[in-house]
Structure formats: structure tokens, C-alpha cells
PDB file of C-alpha atoms and ligand atoms in Angstrom:
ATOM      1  CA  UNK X 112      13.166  17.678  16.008  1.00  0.00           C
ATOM      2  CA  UNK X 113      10.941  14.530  16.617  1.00  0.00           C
ATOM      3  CA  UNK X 114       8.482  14.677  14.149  1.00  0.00           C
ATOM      4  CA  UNK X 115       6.158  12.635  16.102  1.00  0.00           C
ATOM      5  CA  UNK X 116       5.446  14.988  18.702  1.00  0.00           C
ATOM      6  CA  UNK X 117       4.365  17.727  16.531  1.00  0.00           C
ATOM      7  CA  UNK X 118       1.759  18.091  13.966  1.00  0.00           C
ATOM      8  CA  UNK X 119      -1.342  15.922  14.232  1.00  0.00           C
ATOM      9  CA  UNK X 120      -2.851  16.045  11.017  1.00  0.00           C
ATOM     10  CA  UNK X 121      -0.595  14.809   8.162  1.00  0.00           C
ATOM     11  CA  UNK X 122      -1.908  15.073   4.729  1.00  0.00           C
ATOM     12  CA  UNK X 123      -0.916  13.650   1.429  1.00  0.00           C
ATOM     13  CA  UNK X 124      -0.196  16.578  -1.376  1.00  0.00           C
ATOM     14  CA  UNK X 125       1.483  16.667  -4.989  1.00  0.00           C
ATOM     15  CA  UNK X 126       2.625  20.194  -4.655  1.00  0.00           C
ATOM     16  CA  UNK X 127       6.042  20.705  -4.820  1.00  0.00           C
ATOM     17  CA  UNK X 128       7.050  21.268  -1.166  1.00  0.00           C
ATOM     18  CA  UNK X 129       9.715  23.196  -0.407  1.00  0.00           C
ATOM     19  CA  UNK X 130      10.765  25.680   2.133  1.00  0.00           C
ATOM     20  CA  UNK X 131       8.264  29.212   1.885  1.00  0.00           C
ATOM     21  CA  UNK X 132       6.079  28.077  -0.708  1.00  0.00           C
ATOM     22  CA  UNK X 133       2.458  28.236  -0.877  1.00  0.00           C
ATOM     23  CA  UNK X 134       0.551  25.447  -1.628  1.00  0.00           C
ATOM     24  CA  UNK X 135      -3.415  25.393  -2.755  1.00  0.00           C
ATOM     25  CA  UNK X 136      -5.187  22.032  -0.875  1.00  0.00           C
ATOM     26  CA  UNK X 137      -7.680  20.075  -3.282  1.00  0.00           C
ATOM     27  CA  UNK X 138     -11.055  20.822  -2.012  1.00  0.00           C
ATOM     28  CA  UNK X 139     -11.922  17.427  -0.118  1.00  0.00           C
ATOM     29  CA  UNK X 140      -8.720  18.131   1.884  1.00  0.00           C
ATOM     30  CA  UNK X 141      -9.733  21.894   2.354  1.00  0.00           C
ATOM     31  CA  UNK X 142     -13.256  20.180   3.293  1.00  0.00           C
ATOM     32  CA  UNK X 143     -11.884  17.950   5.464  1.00  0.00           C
ATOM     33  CA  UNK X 144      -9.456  20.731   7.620  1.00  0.00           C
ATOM     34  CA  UNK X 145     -11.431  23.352   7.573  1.00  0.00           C
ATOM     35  CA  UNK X 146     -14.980  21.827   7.791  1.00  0.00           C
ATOM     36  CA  UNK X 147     -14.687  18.455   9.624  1.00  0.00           C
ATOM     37  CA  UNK X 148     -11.303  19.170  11.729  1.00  0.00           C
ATOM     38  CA  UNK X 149     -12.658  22.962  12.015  1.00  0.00           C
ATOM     39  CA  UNK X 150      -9.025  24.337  11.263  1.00  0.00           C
ATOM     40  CA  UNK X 151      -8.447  27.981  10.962  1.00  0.00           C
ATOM     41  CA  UNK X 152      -6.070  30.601  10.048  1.00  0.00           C
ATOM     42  CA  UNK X 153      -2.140  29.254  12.049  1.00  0.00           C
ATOM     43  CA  UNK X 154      -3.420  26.312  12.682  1.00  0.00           C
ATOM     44  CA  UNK X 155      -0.180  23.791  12.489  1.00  0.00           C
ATOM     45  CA  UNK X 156      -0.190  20.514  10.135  1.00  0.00           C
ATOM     46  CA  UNK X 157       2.320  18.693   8.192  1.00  0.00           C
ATOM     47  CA  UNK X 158       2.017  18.080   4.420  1.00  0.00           C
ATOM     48  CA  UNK X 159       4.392  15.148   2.466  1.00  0.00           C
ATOM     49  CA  UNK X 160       4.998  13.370  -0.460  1.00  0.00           C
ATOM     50  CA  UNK X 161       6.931  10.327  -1.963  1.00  0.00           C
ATOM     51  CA  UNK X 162       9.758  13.269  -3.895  1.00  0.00           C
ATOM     52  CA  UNK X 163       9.630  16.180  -0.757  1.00  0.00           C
ATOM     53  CA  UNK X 164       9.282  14.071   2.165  1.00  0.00           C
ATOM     54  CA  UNK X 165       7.292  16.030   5.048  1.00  0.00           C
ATOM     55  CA  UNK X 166       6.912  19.927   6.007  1.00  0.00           C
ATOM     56  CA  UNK X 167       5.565  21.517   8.629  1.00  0.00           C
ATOM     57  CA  UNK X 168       3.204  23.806   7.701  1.00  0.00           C
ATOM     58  CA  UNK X 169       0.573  26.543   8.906  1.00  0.00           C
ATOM     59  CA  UNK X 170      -2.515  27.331   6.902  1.00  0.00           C
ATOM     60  CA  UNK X 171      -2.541  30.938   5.190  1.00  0.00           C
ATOM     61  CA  UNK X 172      -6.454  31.047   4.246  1.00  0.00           C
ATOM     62  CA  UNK X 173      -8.837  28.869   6.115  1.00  0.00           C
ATOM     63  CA  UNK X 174     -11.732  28.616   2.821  1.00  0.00           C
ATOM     64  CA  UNK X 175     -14.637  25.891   2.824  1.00  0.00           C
ATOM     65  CA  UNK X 176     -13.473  24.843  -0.559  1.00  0.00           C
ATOM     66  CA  UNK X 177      -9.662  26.194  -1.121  1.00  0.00           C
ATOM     67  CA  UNK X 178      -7.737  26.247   1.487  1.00  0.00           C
ATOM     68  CA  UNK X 179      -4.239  27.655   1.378  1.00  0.00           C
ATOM     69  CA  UNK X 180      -1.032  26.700   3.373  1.00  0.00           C
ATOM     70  CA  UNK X 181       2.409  27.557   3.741  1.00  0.00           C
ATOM     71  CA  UNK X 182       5.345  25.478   4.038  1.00  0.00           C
ATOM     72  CA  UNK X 183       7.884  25.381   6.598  1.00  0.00           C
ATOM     73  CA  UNK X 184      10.607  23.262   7.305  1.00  0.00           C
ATOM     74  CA  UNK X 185      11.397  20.120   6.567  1.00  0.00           C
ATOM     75  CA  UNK X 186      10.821  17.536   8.846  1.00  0.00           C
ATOM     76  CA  UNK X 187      10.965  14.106   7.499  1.00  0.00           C
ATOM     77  CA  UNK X 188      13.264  13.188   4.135  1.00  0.00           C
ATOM     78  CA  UNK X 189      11.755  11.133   1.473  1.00  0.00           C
ATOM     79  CA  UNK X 190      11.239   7.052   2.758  1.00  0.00           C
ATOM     80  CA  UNK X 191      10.303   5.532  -0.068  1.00  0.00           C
ATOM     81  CA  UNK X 192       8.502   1.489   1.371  1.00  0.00           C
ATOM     82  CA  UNK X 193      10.819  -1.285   0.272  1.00  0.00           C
ATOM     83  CA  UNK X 194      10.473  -2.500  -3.318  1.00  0.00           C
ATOM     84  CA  UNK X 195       7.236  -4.868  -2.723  1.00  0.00           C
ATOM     85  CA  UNK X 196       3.949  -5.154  -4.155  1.00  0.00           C
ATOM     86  CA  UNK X 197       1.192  -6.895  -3.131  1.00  0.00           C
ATOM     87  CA  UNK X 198      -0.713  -8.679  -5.844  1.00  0.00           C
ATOM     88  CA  UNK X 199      -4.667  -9.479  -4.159  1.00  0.00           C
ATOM     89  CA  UNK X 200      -7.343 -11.216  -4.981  1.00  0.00           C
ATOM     90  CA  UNK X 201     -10.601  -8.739  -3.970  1.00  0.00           C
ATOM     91  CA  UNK X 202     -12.517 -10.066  -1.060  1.00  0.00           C
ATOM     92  CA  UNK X 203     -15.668  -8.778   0.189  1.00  0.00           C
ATOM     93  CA  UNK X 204     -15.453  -4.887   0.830  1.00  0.00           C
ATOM     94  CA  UNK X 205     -14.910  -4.715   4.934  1.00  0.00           C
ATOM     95  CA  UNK X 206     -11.977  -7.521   3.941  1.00  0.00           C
ATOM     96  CA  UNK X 207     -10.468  -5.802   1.410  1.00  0.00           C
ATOM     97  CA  UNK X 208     -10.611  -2.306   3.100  1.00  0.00           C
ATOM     98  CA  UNK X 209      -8.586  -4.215   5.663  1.00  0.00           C
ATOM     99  CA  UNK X 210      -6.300  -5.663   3.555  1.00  0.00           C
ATOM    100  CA  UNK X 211      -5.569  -1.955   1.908  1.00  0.00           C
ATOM    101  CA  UNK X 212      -4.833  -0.489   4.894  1.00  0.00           C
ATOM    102  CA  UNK X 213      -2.933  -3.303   6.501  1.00  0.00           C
ATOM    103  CA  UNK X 214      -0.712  -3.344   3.275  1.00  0.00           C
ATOM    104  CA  UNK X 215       0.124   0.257   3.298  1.00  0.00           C
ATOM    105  CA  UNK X 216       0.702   0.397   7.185  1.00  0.00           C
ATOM    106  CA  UNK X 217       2.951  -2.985   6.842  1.00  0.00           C
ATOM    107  CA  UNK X 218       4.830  -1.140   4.162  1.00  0.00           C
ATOM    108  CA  UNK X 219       3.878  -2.102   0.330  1.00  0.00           C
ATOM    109  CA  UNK X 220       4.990  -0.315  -2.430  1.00  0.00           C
ATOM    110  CA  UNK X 221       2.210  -0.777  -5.030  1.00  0.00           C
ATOM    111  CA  UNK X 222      -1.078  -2.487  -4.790  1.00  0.00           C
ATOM    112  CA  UNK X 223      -2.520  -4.580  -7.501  1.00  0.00           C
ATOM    113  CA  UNK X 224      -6.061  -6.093  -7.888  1.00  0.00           C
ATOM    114  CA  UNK X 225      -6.028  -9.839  -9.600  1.00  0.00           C
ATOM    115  CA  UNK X 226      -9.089 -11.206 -10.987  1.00  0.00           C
ATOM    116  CA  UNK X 227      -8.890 -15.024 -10.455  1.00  0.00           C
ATOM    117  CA  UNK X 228     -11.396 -17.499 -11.074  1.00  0.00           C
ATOM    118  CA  UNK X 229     -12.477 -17.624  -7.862  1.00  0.00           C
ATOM    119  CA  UNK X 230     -12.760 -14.118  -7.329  1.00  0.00           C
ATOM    120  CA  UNK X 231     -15.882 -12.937  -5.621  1.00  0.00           C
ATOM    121  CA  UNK X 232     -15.707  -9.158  -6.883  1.00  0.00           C
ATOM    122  CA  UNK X 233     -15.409  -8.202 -10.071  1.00  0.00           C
ATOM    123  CA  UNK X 234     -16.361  -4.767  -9.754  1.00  0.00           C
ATOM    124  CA  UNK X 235     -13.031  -3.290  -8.301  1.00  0.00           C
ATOM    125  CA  UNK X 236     -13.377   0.732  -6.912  1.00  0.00           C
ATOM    126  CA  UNK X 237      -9.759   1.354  -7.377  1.00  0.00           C
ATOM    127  CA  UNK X 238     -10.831   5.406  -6.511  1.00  0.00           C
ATOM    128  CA  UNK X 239     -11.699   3.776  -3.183  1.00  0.00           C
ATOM    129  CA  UNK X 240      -9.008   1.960  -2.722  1.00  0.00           C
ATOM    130  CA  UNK X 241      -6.611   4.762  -3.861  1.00  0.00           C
ATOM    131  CA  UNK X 242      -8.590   7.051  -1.232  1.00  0.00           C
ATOM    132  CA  UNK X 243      -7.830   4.082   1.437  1.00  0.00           C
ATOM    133  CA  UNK X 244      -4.742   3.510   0.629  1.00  0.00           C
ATOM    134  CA  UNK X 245      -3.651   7.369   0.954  1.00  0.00           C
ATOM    135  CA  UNK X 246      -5.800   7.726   4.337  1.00  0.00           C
ATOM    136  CA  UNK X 247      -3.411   5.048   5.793  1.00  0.00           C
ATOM    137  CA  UNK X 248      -0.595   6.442   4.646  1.00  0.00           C
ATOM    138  CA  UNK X 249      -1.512   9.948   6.174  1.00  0.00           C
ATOM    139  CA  UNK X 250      -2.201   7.849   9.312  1.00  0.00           C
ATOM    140  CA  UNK X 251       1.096   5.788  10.308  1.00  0.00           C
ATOM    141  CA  UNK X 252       3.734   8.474   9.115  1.00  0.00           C
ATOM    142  CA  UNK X 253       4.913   6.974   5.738  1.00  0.00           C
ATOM    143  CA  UNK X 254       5.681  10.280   3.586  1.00  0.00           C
ATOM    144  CA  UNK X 255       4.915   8.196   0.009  1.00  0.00           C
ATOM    145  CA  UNK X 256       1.561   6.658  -0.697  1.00  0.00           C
ATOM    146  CA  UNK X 257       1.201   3.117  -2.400  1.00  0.00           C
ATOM    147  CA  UNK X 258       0.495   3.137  -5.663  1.00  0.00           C
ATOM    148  CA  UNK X 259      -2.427   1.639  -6.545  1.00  0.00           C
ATOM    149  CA  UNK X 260      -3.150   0.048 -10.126  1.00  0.00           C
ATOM    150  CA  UNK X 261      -6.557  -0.700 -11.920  1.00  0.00           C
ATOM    151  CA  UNK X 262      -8.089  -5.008 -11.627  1.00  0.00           C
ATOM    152  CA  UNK X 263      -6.092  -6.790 -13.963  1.00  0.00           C
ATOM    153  CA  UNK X 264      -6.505 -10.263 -14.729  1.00  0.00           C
ATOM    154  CA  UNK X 265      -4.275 -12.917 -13.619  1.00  0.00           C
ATOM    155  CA  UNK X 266      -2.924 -14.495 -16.912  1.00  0.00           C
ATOM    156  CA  UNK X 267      -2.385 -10.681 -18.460  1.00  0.00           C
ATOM    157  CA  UNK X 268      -0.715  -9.721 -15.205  1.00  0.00           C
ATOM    158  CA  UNK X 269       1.372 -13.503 -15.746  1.00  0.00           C
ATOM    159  CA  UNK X 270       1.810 -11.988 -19.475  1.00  0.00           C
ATOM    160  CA  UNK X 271       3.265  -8.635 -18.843  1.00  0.00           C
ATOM    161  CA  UNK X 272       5.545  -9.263 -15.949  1.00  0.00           C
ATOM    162  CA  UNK X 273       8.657  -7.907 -15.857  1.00  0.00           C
ATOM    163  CA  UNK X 274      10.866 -10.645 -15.479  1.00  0.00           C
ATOM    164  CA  UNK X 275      13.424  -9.327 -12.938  1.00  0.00           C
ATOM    165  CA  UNK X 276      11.032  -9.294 -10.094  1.00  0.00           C
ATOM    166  CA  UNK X 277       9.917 -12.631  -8.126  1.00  0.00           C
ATOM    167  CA  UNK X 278       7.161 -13.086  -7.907  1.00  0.00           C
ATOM    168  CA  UNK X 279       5.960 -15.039  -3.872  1.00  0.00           C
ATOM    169  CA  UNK X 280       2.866 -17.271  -4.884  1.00  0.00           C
ATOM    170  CA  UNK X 281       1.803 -17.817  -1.486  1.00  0.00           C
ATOM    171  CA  UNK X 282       0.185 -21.569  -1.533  1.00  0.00           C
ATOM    172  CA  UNK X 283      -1.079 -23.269   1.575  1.00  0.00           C
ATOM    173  CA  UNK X 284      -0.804 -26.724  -0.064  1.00  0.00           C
ATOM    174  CA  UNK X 285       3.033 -26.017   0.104  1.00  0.00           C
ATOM    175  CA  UNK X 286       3.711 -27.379   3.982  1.00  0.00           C
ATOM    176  CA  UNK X 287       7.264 -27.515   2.759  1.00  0.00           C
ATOM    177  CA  UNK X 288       8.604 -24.552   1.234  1.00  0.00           C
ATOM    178  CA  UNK X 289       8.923 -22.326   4.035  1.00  0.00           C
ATOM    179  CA  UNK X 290       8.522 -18.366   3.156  1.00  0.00           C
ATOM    180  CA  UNK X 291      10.656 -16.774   5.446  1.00  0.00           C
ATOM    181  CA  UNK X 292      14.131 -18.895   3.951  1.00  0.00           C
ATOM    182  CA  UNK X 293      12.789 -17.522   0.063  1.00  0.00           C
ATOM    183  CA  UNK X 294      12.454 -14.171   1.236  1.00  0.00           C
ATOM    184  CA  UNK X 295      16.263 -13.927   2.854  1.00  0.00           C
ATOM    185  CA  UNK X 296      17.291 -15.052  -0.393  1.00  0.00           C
ATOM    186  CA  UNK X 297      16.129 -12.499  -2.180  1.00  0.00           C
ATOM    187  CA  UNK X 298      16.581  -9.508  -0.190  1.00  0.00           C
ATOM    188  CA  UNK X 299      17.804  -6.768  -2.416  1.00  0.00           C
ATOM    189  CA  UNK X 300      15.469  -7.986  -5.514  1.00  0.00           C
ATOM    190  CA  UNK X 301      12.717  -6.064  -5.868  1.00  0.00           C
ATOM    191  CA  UNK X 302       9.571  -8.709  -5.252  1.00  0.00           C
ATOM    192  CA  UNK X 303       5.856  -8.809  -5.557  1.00  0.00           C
ATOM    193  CA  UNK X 304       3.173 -11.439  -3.219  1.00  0.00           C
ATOM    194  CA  UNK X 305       0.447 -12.978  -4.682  1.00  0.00           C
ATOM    195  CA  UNK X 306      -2.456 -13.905  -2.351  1.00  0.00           C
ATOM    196  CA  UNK X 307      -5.633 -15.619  -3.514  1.00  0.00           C
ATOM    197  CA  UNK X 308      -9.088 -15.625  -3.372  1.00  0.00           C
ATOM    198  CA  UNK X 309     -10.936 -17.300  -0.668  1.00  0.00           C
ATOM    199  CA  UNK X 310     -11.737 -19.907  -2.329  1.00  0.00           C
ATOM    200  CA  UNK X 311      -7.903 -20.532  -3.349  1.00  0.00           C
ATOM    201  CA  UNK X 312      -6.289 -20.485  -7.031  1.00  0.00           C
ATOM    202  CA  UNK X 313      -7.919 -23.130  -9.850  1.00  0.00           C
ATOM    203  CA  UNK X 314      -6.007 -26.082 -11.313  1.00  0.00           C
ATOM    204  CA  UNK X 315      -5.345 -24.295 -14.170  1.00  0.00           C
ATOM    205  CA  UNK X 316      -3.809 -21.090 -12.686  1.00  0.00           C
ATOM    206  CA  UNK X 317      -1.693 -23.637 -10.624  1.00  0.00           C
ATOM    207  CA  UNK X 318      -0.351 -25.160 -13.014  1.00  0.00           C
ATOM    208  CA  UNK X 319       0.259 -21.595 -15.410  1.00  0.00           C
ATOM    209  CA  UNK X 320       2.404 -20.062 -12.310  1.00  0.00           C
ATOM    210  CA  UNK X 321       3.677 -23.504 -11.916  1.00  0.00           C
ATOM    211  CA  UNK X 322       5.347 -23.342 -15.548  1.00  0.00           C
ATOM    212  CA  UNK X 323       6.928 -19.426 -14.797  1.00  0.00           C
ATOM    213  CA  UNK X 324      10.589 -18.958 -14.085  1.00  0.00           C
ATOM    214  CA  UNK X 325      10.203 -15.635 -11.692  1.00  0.00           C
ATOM    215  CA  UNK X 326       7.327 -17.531  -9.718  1.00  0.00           C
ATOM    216  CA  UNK X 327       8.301 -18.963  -6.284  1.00  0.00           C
ATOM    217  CA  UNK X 328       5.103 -20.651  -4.282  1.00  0.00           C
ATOM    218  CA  UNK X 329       5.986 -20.405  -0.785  1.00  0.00           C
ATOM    219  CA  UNK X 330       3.966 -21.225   2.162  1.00  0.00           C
ATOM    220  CA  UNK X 331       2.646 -19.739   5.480  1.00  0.00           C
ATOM    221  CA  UNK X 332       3.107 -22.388   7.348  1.00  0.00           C
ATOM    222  CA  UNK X 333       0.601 -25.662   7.870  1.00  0.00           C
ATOM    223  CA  UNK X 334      -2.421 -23.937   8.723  1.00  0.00           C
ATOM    224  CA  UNK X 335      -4.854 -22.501   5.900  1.00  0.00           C
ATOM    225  CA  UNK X 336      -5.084 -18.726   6.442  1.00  0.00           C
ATOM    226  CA  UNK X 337      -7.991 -16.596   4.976  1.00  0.00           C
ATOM    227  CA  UNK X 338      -6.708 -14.697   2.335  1.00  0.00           C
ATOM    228  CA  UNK X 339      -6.842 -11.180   4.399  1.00  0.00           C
ATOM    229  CA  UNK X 340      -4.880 -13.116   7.471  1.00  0.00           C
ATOM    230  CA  UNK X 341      -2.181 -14.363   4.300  1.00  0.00           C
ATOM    231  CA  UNK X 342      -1.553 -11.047   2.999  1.00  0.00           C
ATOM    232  CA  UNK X 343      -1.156  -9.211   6.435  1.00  0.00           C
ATOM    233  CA  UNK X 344       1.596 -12.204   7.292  1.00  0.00           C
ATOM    234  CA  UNK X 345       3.222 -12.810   4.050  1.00  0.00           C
ATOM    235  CA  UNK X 346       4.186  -8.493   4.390  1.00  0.00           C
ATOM    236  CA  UNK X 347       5.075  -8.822   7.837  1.00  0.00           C
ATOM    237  CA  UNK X 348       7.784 -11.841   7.465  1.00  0.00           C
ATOM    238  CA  UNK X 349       8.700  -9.880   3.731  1.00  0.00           C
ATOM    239  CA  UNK X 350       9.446  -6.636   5.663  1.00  0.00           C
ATOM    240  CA  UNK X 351      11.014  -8.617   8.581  1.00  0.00           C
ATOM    241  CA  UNK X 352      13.394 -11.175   6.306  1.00  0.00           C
ATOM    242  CA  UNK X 353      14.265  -8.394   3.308  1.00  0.00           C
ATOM    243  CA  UNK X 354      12.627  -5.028   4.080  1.00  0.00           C
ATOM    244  CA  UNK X 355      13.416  -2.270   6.035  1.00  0.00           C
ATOM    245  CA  UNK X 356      12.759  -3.619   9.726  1.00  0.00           C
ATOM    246  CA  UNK X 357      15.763  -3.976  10.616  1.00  0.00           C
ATOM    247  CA  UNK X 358      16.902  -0.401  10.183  1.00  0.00           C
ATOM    248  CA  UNK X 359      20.617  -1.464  11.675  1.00  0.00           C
ATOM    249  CA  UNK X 360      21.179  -3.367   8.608  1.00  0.00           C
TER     250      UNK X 360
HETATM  251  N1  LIG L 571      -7.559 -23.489  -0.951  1.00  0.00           N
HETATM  252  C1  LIG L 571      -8.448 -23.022   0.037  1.00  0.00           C
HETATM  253  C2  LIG L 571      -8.033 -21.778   0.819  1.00  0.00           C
HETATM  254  C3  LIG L 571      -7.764 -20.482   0.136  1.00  0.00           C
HETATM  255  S1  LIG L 571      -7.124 -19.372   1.300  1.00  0.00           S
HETATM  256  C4  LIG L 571      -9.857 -23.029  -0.437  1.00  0.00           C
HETATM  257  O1  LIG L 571     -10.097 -23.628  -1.457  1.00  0.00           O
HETATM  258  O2  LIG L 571     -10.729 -22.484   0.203  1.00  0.00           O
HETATM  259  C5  LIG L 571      -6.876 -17.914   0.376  1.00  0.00           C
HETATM  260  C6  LIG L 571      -5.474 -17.626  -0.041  1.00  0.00           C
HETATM  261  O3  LIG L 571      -4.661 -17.351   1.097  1.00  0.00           O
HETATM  262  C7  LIG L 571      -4.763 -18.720  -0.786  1.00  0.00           C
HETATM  263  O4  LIG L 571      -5.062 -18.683  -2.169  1.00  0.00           O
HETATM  264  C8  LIG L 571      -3.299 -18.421  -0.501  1.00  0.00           C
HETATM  265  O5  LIG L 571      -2.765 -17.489  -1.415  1.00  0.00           O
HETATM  266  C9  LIG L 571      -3.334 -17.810   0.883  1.00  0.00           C
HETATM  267  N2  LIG L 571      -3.011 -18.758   1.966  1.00  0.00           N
HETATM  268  C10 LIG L 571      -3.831 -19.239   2.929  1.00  0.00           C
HETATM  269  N3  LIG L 571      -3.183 -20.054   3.774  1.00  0.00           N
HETATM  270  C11 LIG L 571      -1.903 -20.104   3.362  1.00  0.00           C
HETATM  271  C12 LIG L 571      -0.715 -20.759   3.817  1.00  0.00           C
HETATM  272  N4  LIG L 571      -0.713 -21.544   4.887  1.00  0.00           N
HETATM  273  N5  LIG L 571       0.429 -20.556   3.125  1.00  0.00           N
HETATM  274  C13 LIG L 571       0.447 -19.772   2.032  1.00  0.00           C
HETATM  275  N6  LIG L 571      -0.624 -19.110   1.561  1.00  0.00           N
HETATM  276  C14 LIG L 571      -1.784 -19.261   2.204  1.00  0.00           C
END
């Protein structure tokens, strides 16, 4: 069966989902099928998450606030994205909605707010960008939903790394060291891309990623790129050079 053709509505649940089981929705999803979408009793859907993949489903009891559905068959195994994360500085909110929803159509992993110096926004809504981020996913047929972790700031984030994973600084004073070549190299690794704020990184948090082993700065080529252009780009050659576009590899 092509799931494609079937069910419009996809929504993101933690249920367990497995063949004939019922499942309660959380009431802004009831809201949202039976209020806004105006979904009653048989209507079809499709329910997923990152451990069941996707089900079709039917709902059972069409209520304002509780809505109940039952699970059918399977229809899409568990895809978990390729091991990435994309590390962000927050921009202005239109900017960074589109950089959340870019990210998790492109294919991240997990989603982390950096405070820089330069950072314009200090007061991160990661609820919002959690609700984003799983609105996307819902949208372009993943069946897991990015992870998406509370503002840290950059040196603590520098601090706590966990060493196996490179970390892409992506710097537009690098004309030389070419992203695409750095990504090919480490396909397989698990890796992270760090993007920053619009009015770039300071001297000193240069020269502190400068002095880390599992830092690579790479660069976007020769032009500067606003940082919501540089995040959508840096994903797209990641996925393309070591992620799961190329499905025959
Ligand atoms: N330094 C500039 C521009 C910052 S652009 C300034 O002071 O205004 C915002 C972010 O986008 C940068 O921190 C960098 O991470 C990324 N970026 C922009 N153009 C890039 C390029 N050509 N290569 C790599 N990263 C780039």
C-alpha cells in the first residue's frame, strides 16, 4: 500500500500503536480533529511515532475534548532522521519558525538553541518550538519528531559535548574549507551543525571552538549567507553528502 495516497491527516502520538488498540488523543489534537478539521465518527487518519512507525486508523468517539481512535494496520515502519543535530543561534521569531520547520522537513534529528553573544533572543519558547517542530513533522511524512532541547549557552554546550560527535562550525570567513568534502568524510559519525547569529560568532567564541578537537569550521561557500539561508544549506549538503538521500546507498 502507498501510504501517500491514503490518509490526509497524520498526527504525532506517544501511545503505543499497535494493531487493534485504542488510543485516547490529547485534547488539542481531539480539538484540532474534531473541532477545526470537523472529523466524526469513521473518519480515516493515520497516527505515528519515532518506536511504532505509522497506523492507519479510524476514530471510535468523535468528543470536543477526548477523542478516541482505533488502530489499524501498519503502514509505515519506524525512519528514524539521520544522526544530525542542528545547533542555532535564535533569530527573530518569523526566522526562527522557518528555520524549525525547514530543519525538521530537511531531516534533523534534534534541535538545540545556542545563546551566543550576538544573540538577539534570549527568551527561547522551546514549547513553541517543540509544537513547530512536531507540526512539520506531521506535515512531510517523517514518523519521528525532532527532539527539541531547552537554550543552552554556547561555552556549557562546548563543556558538555560528547566527544564522539563532530561538531560542523559553519564559518563564512572560511572561503577554503569546503563543507561538502568534511561531510563525506564523516558519513557514518553521528554529527551536529552549528550556525550563528546574525551578527556572526565573537572573537572569543572563535577562538574557544578554534582550540576543540571534535570542532570542524567549514564553509558555505564565498558568499555570506543569513543565518536562516546557512542552516537550510548546511542540512541539505549534510543529508545529500552523509544522510539518507541517497536511499541506493
Ligand atoms: N559575520 C557576519 C555574518 C553572520 S551570518 C556578520 O558579522 O554579520 C550568520 C551565520 O551564518 C554565521 O555565523 C555562520 O554560522 C553562517 N554563515 C553565513 N554565511 C556562511 C558561509 N558562507 N559559510 C559558512 N557559514 C556561513
Amino acid at each position: 500500500m502507498n501510504p501517500r495516497s491514503k490518509n490526509k491527516i497524520r498526527l504525532y502520538v506517544d501511545a503505543v500503536l499497535t494493531p487493534d488498540a485504542v488510543i485516547e488523543l490529547e485534547p488539542a489534537d481531539s480539538h484540532y480533529l474534531c473541532n477545526v478539521m470537523r472529523l466524526s465518527q469513521g473518519a480515516a487518519l493515520s497516527c505515528f511515532n519515532a518506536a511504532c512507525g505509522e497506523y492507519d486508523c479510524r476514530i471510535l468517539e468523535a468528543g470536543k475534548k477526548h477523542c478516541r481512535v482505533s488502530v489499524l494496520a501498519q503502514i509505515r515502519k519506524p525512519m528514524p532522521a539521520p544522526d544530525v543535530w542542528l545547533l542555532f543561534a535564535p533569530l527573530k521569531k518569523d526566522k526562527t519558525d522557518f528555520v524549525i520547520e525547514k530543519a525538521v522537513e530537511l531531516g534533523v534529528r534534534e534541535i538545540v538553541p545556542v545563546i551566543t553573544r550576538n544573540t538577539i533572543s534570549e527568551k527561547v519558547k522551546v514549547e513553541r518550538f517543540a509544537a513547530q517542530a512536531k507540526e512539520a513533522a506531521e506535515q512531510c511524512e517523517r514518523t519521528d519528531v525532532p527532539v527539541v532541547h531547552d537554550a543552552v549557552r554556547l561555552e556549557k554546550l562546548l563543556r558538555e559535548w560528547p566527544q564522539e560527535r563532530v561538531l560542523f562550525f559553519l564559518d563564512e570567513t572560511l572561503n577554503a574549507a569546503d563543507c561538502l568534502p568534511a561531510f563525506q568524510a564523516c558519513k557514518g559519525s553521528p554529527a551536529a551543525l552549528l550556525v550563528g547569529p546574525e551578527g556572526g560568532f565573537s572573537p572569543e567564541e572563535r577562538a574557544l571552538l578554534g582550540s576543540l578537537t571534535f570542532v570542524r569550521g567549514v564553509a558555505l561557500g564565498p558568499r555570506i549567507l543569513r543565518a536562516e539561508t546557512a542552516a537550510c544549506a548546511a542540512l541539505a549538503v549534510w543529508q545529500a553528502a552523509a544522510g539518507d538521500w541517497n536511499k541506493g546507498e
